[in-house]
Amino acid sequence: MANIRILSREDVIRVTEMQPIIDCVEEVYRQKSDGQTVVWPTTFYEFDPGHADMDIKSGYFP
């Protein structure tokens, strides 16, 4: 059986540096716009219509 650890907001903030994450996401979108990636259809789920949803964008660099 797997152990599951639930992280609090404070846990995530303590171990996360936002600027490197922002830089990485910007670079991936730049490469996507330059046609350097293969992107599959977006997975979308609406938890609470009009208030809470989730998009998962998957793909790869050929």
PDB file of C-alpha atoms in Angstrom:
ATOM      1  CA  MET A   1       0.000   0.000   0.000  1.00  0.00           C
ATOM      2  CA  ALA A   2       1.322   3.466  -0.883  1.00  0.00           C
ATOM      3  CA  ASN A   3       1.888   6.155   1.687  1.00  0.00           C
ATOM      4  CA  ILE A   4       0.157   9.436   0.868  1.00  0.00           C
ATOM      5  CA  ARG A   5       1.417  12.751   2.170  1.00  0.00           C
ATOM      6  CA  ILE A   6      -0.855  15.786   2.068  1.00  0.00           C
ATOM      7  CA  LEU A   7       0.985  19.088   1.740  1.00  0.00           C
ATOM      8  CA  SER A   8      -0.403  22.273   3.186  1.00  0.00           C
ATOM      9  CA  ARG A   9      -0.267  25.587   1.344  1.00  0.00           C
ATOM     10  CA  GLU A  10       2.569  26.597   3.674  1.00  0.00           C
ATOM     11  CA  ASP A  11       4.503  23.402   2.837  1.00  0.00           C
ATOM     12  CA  VAL A  12       4.282  24.144  -0.879  1.00  0.00           C
ATOM     13  CA  ILE A  13       5.258  27.803  -0.436  1.00  0.00           C
ATOM     14  CA  ARG A  14       8.264  26.810   1.689  1.00  0.00           C
ATOM     15  CA  VAL A  15       9.739  24.498  -0.977  1.00  0.00           C
ATOM     16  CA  THR A  16       8.700  26.339  -4.156  1.00  0.00           C
ATOM     17  CA  GLU A  17      10.514  29.137  -5.930  1.00  0.00           C
ATOM     18  CA  MET A  18       8.050  30.756  -8.332  1.00  0.00           C
ATOM     19  CA  GLN A  19      10.458  32.591 -10.665  1.00  0.00           C
ATOM     20  CA  PRO A  20      12.131  29.439 -12.056  1.00  0.00           C
ATOM     21  CA  ILE A  21       8.664  27.925 -12.584  1.00  0.00           C
ATOM     22  CA  ILE A  22       7.427  31.046 -14.400  1.00  0.00           C
ATOM     23  CA  ASP A  23      10.582  31.123 -16.553  1.00  0.00           C
ATOM     24  CA  CYS A  24      10.135  27.451 -17.497  1.00  0.00           C
ATOM     25  CA  VAL A  25       6.448  27.843 -18.399  1.00  0.00           C
ATOM     26  CA  GLU A  26       7.240  30.936 -20.499  1.00  0.00           C
ATOM     27  CA  GLU A  27       9.947  29.027 -22.373  1.00  0.00           C
ATOM     28  CA  VAL A  28       7.679  26.058 -23.066  1.00  0.00           C
ATOM     29  CA  TYR A  29       4.938  28.339 -24.457  1.00  0.00           C
ATOM     30  CA  ARG A  30       7.553  30.165 -26.551  1.00  0.00           C
ATOM     31  CA  GLN A  31       8.707  26.839 -28.016  1.00  0.00           C
ATOM     32  CA  LYS A  32       5.078  25.820 -28.597  1.00  0.00           C
ATOM     33  CA  SER A  33       4.401  29.036 -30.531  1.00  0.00           C
ATOM     34  CA  ASP A  34       7.557  28.419 -32.612  1.00  0.00           C
ATOM     35  CA  GLY A  35       6.263  24.962 -33.599  1.00  0.00           C
ATOM     36  CA  GLN A  36       8.992  23.104 -31.684  1.00  0.00           C
ATOM     37  CA  THR A  37       6.597  20.896 -29.703  1.00  0.00           C
ATOM     38  CA  VAL A  38       3.911  18.289 -30.300  1.00  0.00           C
ATOM     39  CA  VAL A  39       0.834  19.022 -28.197  1.00  0.00           C
ATOM     40  CA  TRP A  40      -2.002  16.578 -27.591  1.00  0.00           C
ATOM     41  CA  PRO A  41      -5.610  17.658 -27.035  1.00  0.00           C
ATOM     42  CA  THR A  42      -6.176  19.409 -23.710  1.00  0.00           C
ATOM     43  CA  THR A  43      -7.864  17.435 -20.950  1.00  0.00           C
ATOM     44  CA  PHE A  44     -10.483  19.606 -19.272  1.00  0.00           C
ATOM     45  CA  TYR A  45     -12.568  18.994 -16.172  1.00  0.00           C
ATOM     46  CA  GLU A  46     -15.039  21.428 -14.670  1.00  0.00           C
ATOM     47  CA  PHE A  47     -15.389  20.819 -10.926  1.00  0.00           C
ATOM     48  CA  ASP A  48     -17.812  23.674 -10.243  1.00  0.00           C
ATOM     49  CA  PRO A  49     -19.243  25.172 -13.457  1.00  0.00           C
ATOM     50  CA  GLY A  50     -18.128  28.776 -13.845  1.00  0.00           C
ATOM     51  CA  HIS A  51     -15.954  28.666 -10.722  1.00  0.00           C
ATOM     52  CA  ALA A  52     -13.446  25.815 -10.661  1.00  0.00           C
ATOM     53  CA  ASP A  53     -11.911  23.846 -13.493  1.00  0.00           C
ATOM     54  CA  MET A  54      -8.686  22.110 -14.451  1.00  0.00           C
ATOM     55  CA  ASP A  55      -6.789  21.936 -17.746  1.00  0.00           C
ATOM     56  CA  ILE A  56      -4.037  19.401 -18.381  1.00  0.00           C
ATOM     57  CA  LYS A  57      -1.869  20.165 -21.393  1.00  0.00           C
ATOM     58  CA  SER A  58       0.366  17.308 -22.473  1.00  0.00           C
ATOM     59  CA  GLY A  59       2.888  16.918 -25.232  1.00  0.00           C
ATOM     60  CA  TYR A  60       6.561  16.442 -25.994  1.00  0.00           C
ATOM     61  CA  PHE A  61       9.598  17.871 -27.736  1.00  0.00           C
ATOM     62  CA  PRO A  62      10.403  15.808 -30.853  1.00  0.00           C
TER      63      PRO A  62
END
